[in-house]
Short mmCIF file of C-alpha atoms in Angstrom, two decimals:
data_model
loop_
_atom_site.label_atom_id
_atom_site.label_comp_id
_atom_site.label_asym_id
_atom_site.label_seq_id
_atom_site.Cartn_x
_atom_site.Cartn_y
_atom_site.Cartn_z
CA UNK A 1 -31.73 -63.51 197.61
CA UNK A 2 -29.58 -63.91 200.72
CA UNK A 3 -27.32 -61.07 199.50
CA UNK A 4 -30.33 -58.71 199.10
CA UNK A 5 -31.57 -59.47 202.63
CA UNK A 6 -28.07 -58.85 204.04
CA UNK A 7 -27.79 -55.47 202.24
CA UNK A 8 -31.22 -54.37 203.61
CA UNK A 9 -30.16 -55.30 207.15
CA UNK A 10 -26.99 -53.22 206.83
CA UNK A 11 -28.99 -50.17 205.67
CA UNK A 12 -31.36 -50.43 208.63
CA UNK A 13 -28.43 -50.72 211.08
CA UNK A 14 -26.72 -47.67 209.54
CA UNK A 15 -29.89 -45.57 209.78
CA UNK A 16 -30.37 -46.41 213.47
CA UNK A 17 -26.70 -45.75 214.31
CA UNK A 18 -27.08 -41.98 213.65
CA UNK A 19 -29.92 -41.56 216.15
CA UNK A 20 -32.88 -43.15 217.77
CA UNK A 21 -35.31 -42.12 214.97
CA UNK A 22 -35.84 -44.63 212.12
CA UNK A 23 -34.54 -43.56 208.65
CA UNK A 24 -37.97 -43.35 207.08
CA UNK A 25 -39.86 -41.93 210.08
CA UNK A 26 -41.72 -38.60 210.21
CA UNK A 27 -39.52 -35.52 209.41
CA UNK A 28 -38.08 -33.40 212.19
CA UNK A 29 -39.21 -29.79 212.68
CA UNK A 30 -37.52 -27.36 210.19
CA UNK A 31 -37.40 -23.57 210.46
CA UNK A 32 -39.30 -21.55 207.81
CA UNK A 33 -41.22 -24.60 206.64
CA UNK A 34 -44.66 -24.20 205.16
CA UNK A 35 -46.06 -26.54 207.76
CA UNK A 36 -46.77 -25.95 211.41
CA UNK A 37 -44.14 -23.25 212.12
CA UNK A 38 -46.36 -20.40 210.77
CA UNK A 39 -49.83 -21.95 210.57
CA UNK A 40 -51.74 -18.65 210.69
CA UNK A 41 -49.67 -16.49 208.25
CA UNK A 42 -51.38 -16.11 204.82
CA UNK A 43 -49.29 -16.49 201.69
CA UNK A 44 -49.87 -12.82 200.79
CA UNK A 45 -48.03 -11.58 203.92
CA UNK A 46 -44.28 -11.64 204.63
CA UNK A 47 -43.10 -14.19 207.17
CA UNK A 48 -42.06 -12.77 210.55
CA UNK A 49 -38.35 -12.81 211.25
CA UNK A 50 -37.35 -13.14 207.61
CA UNK A 51 -34.93 -10.42 206.36
CA UNK A 52 -36.55 -7.81 204.09
CA UNK A 53 -35.62 -8.44 200.43
CA UNK A 54 -33.60 -5.81 198.56
CA UNK A 55 -34.72 -5.29 194.95
CA UNK A 56 -32.79 -3.62 192.11
CA UNK A 57 -33.83 0.01 191.72
CA UNK A 58 -33.59 2.42 188.78
CA UNK A 59 -31.02 4.72 190.31
CA UNK A 60 -27.28 5.17 190.58
CA UNK A 61 -25.68 4.21 187.26
CA UNK A 62 -28.93 3.41 185.44
CA UNK A 63 -30.63 6.80 185.41
CA UNK A 64 -32.72 7.65 182.41
CA UNK A 65 -31.48 11.16 181.64
CA UNK A 66 -28.87 11.75 178.99
CA UNK A 67 -25.89 13.71 180.28
CA UNK A 68 -24.37 16.37 178.00
CA UNK A 69 -21.13 18.31 178.51
CA UNK A 70 -19.68 20.93 176.16
CA UNK A 71 -15.88 21.17 176.03
CA UNK A 72 -13.95 24.43 175.65
CA UNK A 73 -13.50 23.89 171.91
CA UNK A 74 -17.26 23.52 171.35
CA UNK A 75 -17.38 19.72 171.04
CA UNK A 76 -20.30 18.13 172.90
CA UNK A 77 -19.98 14.91 174.90
CA UNK A 78 -23.23 12.99 175.46
CA UNK A 79 -23.76 9.70 177.26
CA UNK A 80 -26.54 7.36 178.28
CA UNK A 81 -25.70 4.74 180.85
CA UNK A 82 -26.83 1.17 180.29
CA UNK A 83 -25.97 -2.01 182.14
CA UNK A 84 -23.84 -4.51 180.26
CA UNK A 85 -20.28 -5.43 179.46
CA UNK A 86 -20.19 -3.68 176.07
CA UNK A 87 -20.59 -0.06 175.01
CA UNK A 88 -21.22 1.79 171.75
CA UNK A 89 -19.24 4.99 171.28
CA UNK A 90 -18.94 7.21 168.24
CA UNK A 91 -18.47 10.66 166.78
CA UNK A 92 -21.31 12.28 164.84
CA UNK A 93 -20.44 15.16 162.53
CA UNK A 94 -22.85 17.75 161.15
CA UNK A 95 -21.80 17.07 157.56
CA UNK A 96 -23.21 15.27 154.56
CA UNK A 97 -24.30 15.66 150.96
CA UNK A 98 -26.53 18.68 151.74
CA UNK A 99 -23.39 20.77 152.36
CA UNK A 100 -21.75 20.02 148.99
CA UNK A 101 -23.27 22.87 146.94
CA UNK A 102 -19.87 24.61 146.66
CA UNK A 103 -17.91 21.39 146.24
CA UNK A 104 -17.80 18.43 143.93
CA UNK A 105 -20.86 16.31 144.64
CA UNK A 106 -19.96 12.96 146.20
CA UNK A 107 -17.38 13.97 148.82
CA UNK A 108 -19.46 12.61 151.73
CA UNK A 109 -19.88 9.33 149.82
CA UNK A 110 -16.08 9.10 149.45
CA UNK A 111 -15.47 9.88 153.12
CA UNK A 112 -17.86 7.09 154.13
CA UNK A 113 -15.82 4.57 152.13
CA UNK A 114 -12.49 5.97 153.38
CA UNK A 115 -13.46 5.71 157.05
CA UNK A 116 -11.27 3.60 159.35
CA UNK A 117 -8.39 3.56 156.86
CA UNK A 118 -4.79 4.43 157.77
CA UNK A 119 -4.15 7.37 160.11
CA UNK A 120 -1.16 9.11 161.70
CA UNK A 121 -0.97 6.38 164.39
CA UNK A 122 -2.28 3.37 162.50
CA UNK A 123 -0.53 2.27 159.31
CA UNK A 124 -3.46 0.39 157.84
CA UNK A 125 -7.08 -0.58 158.27
CA UNK A 126 -5.96 -4.04 159.41
CA UNK A 127 -4.05 -2.48 162.31
CA UNK A 128 -7.19 -0.61 163.38
CA UNK A 129 -9.26 -3.78 163.26
CA UNK A 130 -6.66 -5.74 165.23
CA UNK A 131 -6.67 -3.03 167.90
CA UNK A 132 -10.45 -3.28 168.15
CA UNK A 133 -10.33 -7.08 168.28
CA UNK A 134 -8.42 -6.91 171.56
CA UNK A 135 -11.56 -5.40 173.08
CA UNK A 136 -14.05 -7.50 171.10
CA UNK A 137 -14.88 -4.44 168.99
CA UNK A 138 -16.41 -3.73 165.59
CA UNK A 139 -16.57 -0.44 163.68
CA UNK A 140 -18.78 1.23 161.08
CA UNK A 141 -19.28 4.54 159.29
CA UNK A 142 -22.57 5.75 157.83
CA UNK A 143 -23.29 8.95 155.94
CA UNK A 144 -26.71 10.48 155.41
CA UNK A 145 -27.72 13.77 153.80
CA UNK A 146 -27.00 15.78 156.95
CA UNK A 147 -24.93 13.59 159.31
CA UNK A 148 -21.75 11.51 159.18
CA UNK A 149 -21.41 8.92 161.95
CA UNK A 150 -18.29 6.99 163.01
CA UNK A 151 -19.18 4.29 165.56
CA UNK A 152 -17.47 1.52 167.51
CA UNK A 153 -18.99 -1.20 169.72
CA UNK A 154 -16.52 -2.77 172.14
CA UNK A 155 -15.90 -3.86 175.72
CA UNK A 156 -16.40 -0.94 178.13
CA UNK A 157 -12.95 -1.52 179.63
CA UNK A 158 -11.40 -0.40 176.34
CA UNK A 159 -13.12 3.01 176.30
CA UNK A 160 -9.83 4.95 176.36
CA UNK A 161 -8.50 3.00 173.36
CA UNK A 162 -11.79 3.37 171.47
CA UNK A 163 -12.02 7.17 171.90
CA UNK A 164 -8.37 7.53 170.90
CA UNK A 165 -9.02 5.45 167.78
CA UNK A 166 -12.14 7.50 166.89
CA UNK A 167 -10.16 10.72 167.25
CA UNK A 168 -7.50 9.32 164.90
CA UNK A 169 -10.01 8.20 162.29
CA UNK A 170 -11.93 11.49 162.36
CA UNK A 171 -9.13 14.06 162.61
CA UNK A 172 -5.97 12.36 161.33
CA UNK A 173 -6.80 10.23 158.25
CA UNK A 174 -3.91 9.88 155.80
CA UNK A 175 -6.10 9.71 152.68
CA UNK A 176 -3.30 8.22 150.60
CA UNK A 177 -3.46 8.01 146.80
CA UNK A 178 -3.76 4.23 147.02
CA UNK A 179 -6.72 4.43 149.44
CA UNK A 180 -8.47 7.03 147.28
CA UNK A 181 -7.99 4.85 144.19
CA UNK A 182 -9.50 1.86 146.02
CA UNK A 183 -12.40 4.05 147.10
CA UNK A 184 -13.01 5.10 143.50
CA UNK A 185 -13.43 1.43 142.61
CA UNK A 186 -15.76 0.83 145.59
CA UNK A 187 -17.94 3.84 144.67
CA UNK A 188 -18.05 2.74 141.02
CA UNK A 189 -19.22 -0.73 142.06
CA UNK A 190 -21.88 0.69 144.41
CA UNK A 191 -23.30 2.91 141.66
CA UNK A 192 -23.51 -0.05 139.27
CA UNK A 193 -25.18 -2.14 141.97
CA UNK A 194 -27.66 0.67 142.69
CA UNK A 195 -28.83 0.65 139.07
CA UNK A 196 -29.01 -3.16 138.81
CA UNK A 197 -30.67 -4.22 142.05
CA UNK A 198 -34.33 -5.36 141.88
CA UNK A 199 -35.30 -3.15 144.84
CA UNK A 200 -35.67 0.38 143.40
CA UNK A 201 -36.34 2.11 146.76
CA UNK A 202 -32.83 3.65 147.27
CA UNK A 203 -32.81 5.05 143.74
CA UNK A 204 -36.39 6.35 144.02
CA UNK A 205 -35.55 8.04 147.35
CA UNK A 206 -32.64 9.79 145.62
CA UNK A 207 -34.93 10.88 142.77
CA UNK A 208 -37.78 12.15 144.98
CA UNK A 209 -35.34 14.33 146.95
CA UNK A 210 -33.93 15.68 143.71
CA UNK A 211 -37.45 16.52 142.52
CA UNK A 212 -38.60 18.06 145.84
CA UNK A 213 -35.51 20.22 146.49
CA UNK A 214 -34.21 21.01 143.04
CA UNK A 215 -30.52 21.86 143.22
CA UNK A 216 -30.32 22.72 146.92
CA UNK A 217 -29.45 21.19 150.33
CA UNK A 218 -31.15 17.79 150.79
CA UNK A 219 -31.90 17.66 147.05
CA UNK A 220 -28.21 17.32 146.20
CA UNK A 221 -26.94 13.87 145.20
CA UNK A 222 -26.20 11.60 148.16
CA UNK A 223 -24.31 9.19 145.90
CA UNK A 224 -21.28 10.40 143.98
CA UNK A 225 -22.14 11.12 140.31
CA UNK A 226 -20.10 8.88 138.04
CA UNK A 227 -18.42 11.85 136.31
CA UNK A 228 -17.04 13.11 139.66
CA UNK A 229 -15.32 9.85 140.66
CA UNK A 230 -11.94 10.65 139.00
CA UNK A 231 -12.03 14.31 140.15
CA UNK A 232 -12.11 13.74 143.92
CA UNK A 233 -8.62 13.70 145.44
CA UNK A 234 -6.90 14.47 148.75
CA UNK A 235 -6.90 18.24 148.12
CA UNK A 236 -10.65 18.30 147.49
CA UNK A 237 -11.32 16.16 150.58
CA UNK A 238 -9.11 18.34 152.83
CA UNK A 239 -10.85 21.49 151.60
CA UNK A 240 -14.23 20.02 152.66
CA UNK A 241 -12.94 18.58 155.95
CA UNK A 242 -11.39 21.91 156.93
CA UNK A 243 -14.82 23.58 156.91
CA UNK A 244 -17.10 20.85 158.26
CA UNK A 245 -15.01 18.62 160.55
CA UNK A 246 -14.68 21.25 163.29
CA UNK A 247 -15.29 20.56 167.03
CA UNK A 248 -18.39 22.79 167.20
CA UNK A 249 -20.04 20.54 164.57
CA UNK A 250 -19.28 17.28 166.42
CA UNK A 251 -20.79 15.16 169.19
CA UNK A 252 -18.96 12.36 170.97
CA UNK A 253 -21.80 10.05 172.06
CA UNK A 254 -21.59 6.92 174.19
CA UNK A 255 -24.02 4.31 175.51
CA UNK A 256 -23.02 1.97 178.31
CA UNK A 257 -20.25 4.21 179.64
CA UNK A 258 -19.77 6.47 182.66
CA UNK A 259 -20.15 10.10 181.64
CA UNK A 260 -17.15 11.39 183.62
CA UNK A 261 -14.86 8.77 182.07
CA UNK A 262 -16.09 9.64 178.57
CA UNK A 263 -15.47 13.36 179.19
CA UNK A 264 -11.93 12.60 180.43
CA UNK A 265 -11.21 10.61 177.26
CA UNK A 266 -12.66 13.42 175.10
CA UNK A 267 -10.42 15.98 176.78
CA UNK A 268 -7.41 13.70 176.34
CA UNK A 269 -7.85 12.99 172.63
CA UNK A 270 -10.18 15.64 171.15
CA UNK A 271 -9.43 18.84 173.04
CA UNK A 272 -6.72 20.84 171.30
CA UNK A 273 -6.07 18.16 168.70
CA UNK A 274 -4.54 19.43 165.43
CA UNK A 275 -6.29 17.82 162.43
CA UNK A 276 -4.40 16.49 159.43
CA UNK A 277 -5.67 19.31 157.17
CA UNK A 278 -4.28 22.10 159.37
CA UNK A 279 -5.59 24.26 162.18
CA UNK A 280 -7.15 26.99 160.04
CA UNK A 281 -10.73 27.67 161.10
CA UNK A 282 -13.81 27.09 158.98
CA UNK A 283 -14.30 29.96 156.55
CA UNK A 284 -16.86 28.74 154.05
CA UNK A 285 -19.66 26.87 155.85
CA UNK A 286 -22.93 26.49 153.94
CA UNK A 287 -25.81 27.53 156.20
CA UNK A 288 -28.50 27.36 153.51
CA UNK A 289 -32.05 26.49 154.54
CA UNK A 290 -33.80 23.83 152.46
CA UNK A 291 -36.02 25.33 149.74
CA UNK A 292 -38.88 23.04 148.71
CA UNK A 293 -39.52 23.41 144.97
CA UNK A 294 -41.62 20.42 143.96
CA UNK A 295 -41.31 18.96 140.48
CA UNK A 296 -40.80 15.69 138.68
CA UNK A 297 -37.80 13.47 137.93
CA UNK A 298 -38.29 10.69 135.39
CA UNK A 299 -35.98 7.82 134.49
CA UNK A 300 -37.20 5.78 131.52
CA UNK A 301 -35.73 2.29 131.83
CA UNK A 302 -36.41 -1.23 130.63
CA UNK A 303 -37.26 -3.12 133.85
CA UNK A 304 -38.19 -6.41 132.14
CA UNK A 305 -34.82 -8.05 132.82
CA UNK A 306 -34.15 -6.76 136.35
CA UNK A 307 -34.38 -10.23 137.87
CA UNK A 308 -33.70 -13.17 135.59
CA UNK A 309 -34.14 -16.79 136.56
CA UNK A 310 -36.77 -19.53 136.72
CA UNK A 311 -39.24 -17.18 138.49
CA UNK A 312 -38.29 -13.64 137.40
CA UNK A 313 -39.89 -10.57 138.96
CA UNK A 314 -42.53 -9.18 136.55
CA UNK A 315 -41.81 -5.92 134.77
CA UNK A 316 -42.99 -3.05 136.99
CA UNK A 317 -43.16 0.72 136.85
CA UNK A 318 -42.36 2.49 140.12
CA UNK A 319 -43.88 5.82 141.12
CA UNK A 320 -43.20 7.91 144.22
CA UNK A 321 -45.37 10.94 145.01
CA UNK A 322 -44.42 13.23 147.88
CA UNK A 323 -45.45 16.46 149.60
CA UNK A 324 -43.57 18.72 152.01
CA UNK A 325 -44.24 17.93 155.68
CA UNK A 326 -42.16 19.56 158.44
CA UNK A 327 -38.79 19.39 160.20
CA UNK A 328 -38.18 17.17 163.23
CA UNK A 329 -37.79 20.31 165.35
CA UNK A 330 -41.43 21.38 164.85
CA UNK A 331 -44.39 20.33 166.99
CA UNK A 332 -46.17 18.89 163.94
CA UNK A 333 -43.43 16.26 163.53
CA UNK A 334 -45.24 13.84 165.88
CA UNK A 335 -48.65 14.11 164.08
CA UNK A 336 -46.85 13.53 160.78
CA UNK A 337 -45.14 10.45 162.22
CA UNK A 338 -48.53 9.11 163.35
CA UNK A 339 -50.03 9.89 159.92
CA UNK A 340 -47.19 8.01 158.22
CA UNK A 341 -47.82 5.00 160.50
CA UNK A 342 -51.56 5.22 159.82
CA UNK A 343 -50.90 5.04 156.06
CA UNK A 344 -48.45 2.14 156.52
CA UNK A 345 -48.53 -0.23 153.58
CA UNK A 346 -45.87 -2.53 152.16
CA UNK A 347 -45.56 -5.20 149.49
CA UNK A 348 -48.44 -7.33 148.25
CA UNK A 349 -46.49 -10.54 148.84
CA UNK A 350 -47.02 -10.59 152.62
CA UNK A 351 -49.11 -8.36 154.84
CA UNK A 352 -47.56 -9.67 158.04
CA UNK A 353 -49.63 -9.91 161.20
CA UNK A 354 -52.09 -7.46 162.76
CA UNK A 355 -49.21 -5.62 164.43
CA UNK A 356 -47.24 -5.26 161.19
CA UNK A 357 -49.48 -2.99 159.17
CA UNK A 358 -52.21 -5.18 157.68
CA UNK A 359 -54.82 -2.78 159.09
CA UNK A 360 -53.11 0.36 157.74
CA UNK A 361 -54.85 2.41 155.05
CA UNK A 362 -52.59 1.45 152.17
CA UNK A 363 -53.30 -2.22 152.86
CA UNK A 364 -57.04 -1.89 153.42
CA UNK A 365 -57.78 0.67 150.69
CA UNK A 366 -55.15 -0.17 148.09
CA UNK A 367 -53.46 -3.58 148.25
CA UNK A 368 -56.53 -5.48 149.42
CA UNK A 369 -58.78 -3.90 146.77
CA UNK A 370 -56.45 -3.73 143.77
CA UNK A 371 -54.77 -7.08 143.31
CA UNK A 372 -52.65 -5.84 140.40
CA UNK A 373 -50.65 -3.44 142.59
CA UNK A 374 -47.41 -4.94 143.84
CA UNK A 375 -46.46 -2.31 146.38
CA UNK A 376 -47.87 0.71 148.22
CA UNK A 377 -45.74 2.05 151.06
CA UNK A 378 -45.64 5.33 152.95
CA UNK A 379 -42.31 6.98 153.89
CA UNK A 380 -41.51 10.03 156.00
CA UNK A 381 -38.11 11.75 155.63
CA UNK A 382 -37.45 14.51 158.15
CA UNK A 383 -34.55 16.94 158.53
CA UNK A 384 -33.73 19.93 160.74
CA UNK A 385 -35.41 22.44 158.38
CA UNK A 386 -37.84 20.45 156.21
CA UNK A 387 -39.55 17.09 155.70
CA UNK A 388 -41.09 14.94 152.98
CA UNK A 389 -44.04 12.53 153.24
CA UNK A 390 -44.28 10.26 150.21
CA UNK A 391 -45.98 7.12 148.92
CA UNK A 392 -44.17 4.58 146.75
CA UNK A 393 -46.30 2.40 144.47
CA UNK A 394 -45.48 -0.31 141.89
CA UNK A 395 -47.61 -1.88 139.18
CA UNK A 396 -47.63 -3.19 135.62
CA UNK A 397 -46.66 -0.42 133.11
CA UNK A 398 -50.10 -0.65 131.47
CA UNK A 399 -51.84 0.39 134.69
CA UNK A 400 -49.64 3.33 135.71
CA UNK A 401 -52.33 5.95 135.21
CA UNK A 402 -54.82 4.07 137.38
CA UNK A 403 -52.13 3.50 140.02
CA UNK A 404 -51.26 7.21 140.21
CA UNK A 405 -54.95 8.09 140.61
CA UNK A 406 -55.30 5.61 143.48
CA UNK A 407 -52.33 7.25 145.25
CA UNK A 408 -53.62 10.81 144.73
CA UNK A 409 -56.98 9.72 146.17
CA UNK A 410 -55.22 8.38 149.27
CA UNK A 411 -53.44 11.72 149.72
CA UNK A 412 -56.79 13.55 149.54
CA UNK A 413 -58.34 11.15 152.08
CA UNK A 414 -55.58 12.07 154.57
CA UNK A 415 -57.33 15.41 155.07
CA UNK A 416 -60.75 13.79 155.58
CA UNK A 417 -62.32 11.89 158.45
CA UNK A 418 -59.98 10.06 160.79
CA UNK A 419 -61.44 7.01 162.50
CA UNK A 420 -60.66 6.85 166.23
CA UNK A 421 -59.86 3.13 166.12
CA UNK A 422 -57.35 3.45 163.26
CA UNK A 423 -55.74 6.46 164.94
CA UNK A 424 -55.31 4.62 168.25
CA UNK A 425 -53.92 1.62 166.41
CA UNK A 426 -51.38 3.80 164.57
CA UNK A 427 -50.34 5.54 167.79
CA UNK A 428 -49.92 2.23 169.61
CA UNK A 429 -47.91 0.77 166.74
CA UNK A 430 -45.66 3.85 166.60
CA UNK A 431 -44.97 3.71 170.35
CA UNK A 432 -44.33 -0.03 170.11
CA UNK A 433 -41.81 0.40 167.29
CA UNK A 434 -40.11 3.27 169.15
CA UNK A 435 -39.69 1.33 172.38
CA UNK A 436 -38.62 -1.92 170.70
CA UNK A 437 -35.99 -0.14 168.57
CA UNK A 438 -34.62 1.64 171.64
CA UNK A 439 -33.87 -1.69 173.30
CA UNK A 440 -30.86 -1.96 170.99
CA UNK A 441 -27.68 -0.25 172.22
CA UNK A 442 -26.52 0.99 168.75
CA UNK A 443 -29.97 2.50 168.13
CA UNK A 444 -29.85 4.32 171.48
CA UNK A 445 -26.40 5.61 170.52
CA UNK A 446 -27.65 7.00 167.20
CA UNK A 447 -30.72 8.54 168.87
CA UNK A 448 -28.59 10.24 171.55
CA UNK A 449 -26.04 11.51 169.04
CA UNK A 450 -28.50 12.84 166.47
CA UNK A 451 -30.73 14.59 169.01
CA UNK A 452 -27.81 16.25 170.83
CA UNK A 453 -26.24 17.27 167.51
CA UNK A 454 -29.48 18.97 166.44
CA UNK A 455 -30.88 20.33 169.72
CA UNK A 456 -28.09 20.09 172.34
CA UNK A 457 -30.41 17.89 174.41
CA UNK A 458 -32.42 14.68 174.16
CA UNK A 459 -36.11 13.92 174.51
CA UNK A 460 -36.58 10.70 176.43
CA UNK A 461 -38.73 7.85 175.05
CA UNK A 462 -41.44 8.42 177.68
CA UNK A 463 -41.67 12.08 176.61
CA UNK A 464 -42.09 11.04 172.97
CA UNK A 465 -44.73 8.47 173.94
CA UNK A 466 -46.65 11.15 175.82
CA UNK A 467 -46.58 13.39 172.72
CA UNK A 468 -47.79 10.49 170.57
CA UNK A 469 -50.66 9.74 172.96
CA UNK A 470 -51.77 13.38 172.79
CA UNK A 471 -52.28 13.35 168.99
CA UNK A 472 -55.96 13.90 168.14
CA UNK A 473 -57.91 13.35 164.89
CA UNK A 474 -57.99 17.14 164.42
CA UNK A 475 -54.18 17.20 164.46
CA UNK A 476 -54.02 14.65 161.63
CA UNK A 477 -56.56 16.58 159.53
CA UNK A 478 -54.76 19.88 160.19
CA UNK A 479 -51.28 18.73 159.16
CA UNK A 480 -52.64 16.81 156.15
CA UNK A 481 -54.66 19.82 154.92
CA UNK A 482 -51.60 22.05 155.28
CA UNK A 483 -49.46 19.53 153.40
CA UNK A 484 -51.96 19.20 150.53
CA UNK A 485 -51.71 22.94 149.80
CA UNK A 486 -48.13 22.49 148.52
CA UNK A 487 -46.79 21.38 145.14
CA UNK A 488 -46.14 17.66 144.72
CA UNK A 489 -42.78 16.02 144.07
CA UNK A 490 -42.87 13.03 141.72
CA UNK A 491 -40.26 10.37 140.90
CA UNK A 492 -40.95 7.81 138.16
CA UNK A 493 -38.85 4.80 137.13
CA UNK A 494 -39.46 2.21 134.40
CA UNK A 495 -41.78 2.19 131.37
CA UNK A 496 -43.46 5.62 131.61
CA UNK A 497 -45.63 5.49 128.48
CA UNK A 498 -48.87 5.80 130.50
CA UNK A 499 -47.57 8.18 133.17
CA UNK A 500 -49.88 11.21 133.64
CA UNK A 501 -48.33 14.63 133.21
CA UNK A 502 -47.03 16.48 136.25
CA UNK A 503 -49.74 19.13 135.76
CA UNK A 504 -52.46 16.47 135.89
CA UNK A 505 -51.03 15.01 139.11
CA UNK A 506 -50.96 18.51 140.60
CA UNK A 507 -54.60 19.09 139.59
CA UNK A 508 -55.64 15.75 141.14
CA UNK A 509 -53.99 16.66 144.47
CA UNK A 510 -55.78 20.02 144.42
CA UNK A 511 -59.24 18.48 143.76
CA UNK A 512 -61.77 17.20 146.26
CA UNK A 513 -61.69 13.56 145.24
CA UNK A 514 -58.13 13.11 143.93
CA UNK A 515 -59.24 12.13 140.41
CA UNK A 516 -56.97 12.81 137.46
CA UNK A 517 -58.41 15.00 134.66
CA UNK A 518 -59.97 12.90 131.92
CA UNK A 519 -57.98 12.60 128.70
CA UNK A 520 -59.45 11.81 125.31
CA UNK A 521 -57.54 10.39 122.38
CA UNK A 522 -58.68 10.53 118.79
CA UNK A 523 -56.36 7.70 117.78
CA UNK A 524 -55.24 4.74 119.87
#
């Protein structure tokens, strides 16, 4: 007790030693306090004498426009600045499976697997990856029907190294016999996996394109046919690369980089570069325009053992019905995109929330009313000269005919009355998905590259949102009515015993109500 009293006395003496005011007395006057210094200034007004705050503005490096520069050899350099330590840079080439009509089908598939292998400067793929690791980088190559994309994400300080590496990978691949043999094995495995996986969507997409564009452009096989695997060698690959990997068919795109620096790097590594296949110019470029034919592709298959286990997936038959829409260069592309969002759909297992499609037509009219349907989803594939709007549906093999009729009815209803509420919901959802996807740097990179490759410029997100807002119900009815005048494309996979004939599906899509013609059997 005596010790506590002594300690308290020492504290009081120390407090008084610094000044005449007691330690715990009233506080002294402080500048900029909320008390009596500014008693009459409301909280909504700035305080007098306080420096004016400086806020970050959208200017300088962070401008919205995409800058595009064309080099002397025809190669385009496009960039979009974005704050951050990392950048995404890549080369997009106007090549893909649609240009393989005069070649062995599957070359683009092989080139995708051979990407980032050994080059003139780098002895192996491991050496490339180690070079990227120094800048925290990763790499990827993706091939679609009309575009091949080599991309790298890395620290912005390593831009010079990254562009040099991309130039090596694109123009100077070694394509050794050992690498081609390894690629043959990888392609073989991917084809086996494609036929075994429970999700049939990639295979059905391949089939619907084959049916819609029989034997031409985007209807050519995106995956290498199994009989062509042993036939593709270095000579075949060089013959294709010589015609399609030319500077005038390329775009060097970057996000998170300064445009002038990117152009300097492009001039250093891509201007005047001699490719590994020689400097001879392109002589045999396929400039064919897609010819929509319509038709049907069927693949009869036992789907009962697709997914074995304690809770196997039930045996299903998968149908995809499509009609020609338009290219992404046409004005009707935006109404078609809104129509696709309005149809929506998905799997019956989970509808998601209100913002994920549970109020779309294929949920309200199909999945919610017909419990036996496992899937009903709308897809829209668009290219520079054509497009395809299709609906994928799955059900028990015994109910295939009824399922097809439900889908044809939904196609007919597209050309009917469009409710204002559902249209506004579809437009809002489309704008939301657009803006959320464009928050990702790699997605911005792909958007910049693809748009500049196709149109030599880029429409900004706010421009696209304005076009989406301007879509009216009449626009939806107009594009749907135009689409319904064409022939259908049909892809069917599984047990097809009860599949209606192609002629009956065509009649249903030409009718007023979408009903299939009645069939009568004498014997069952």
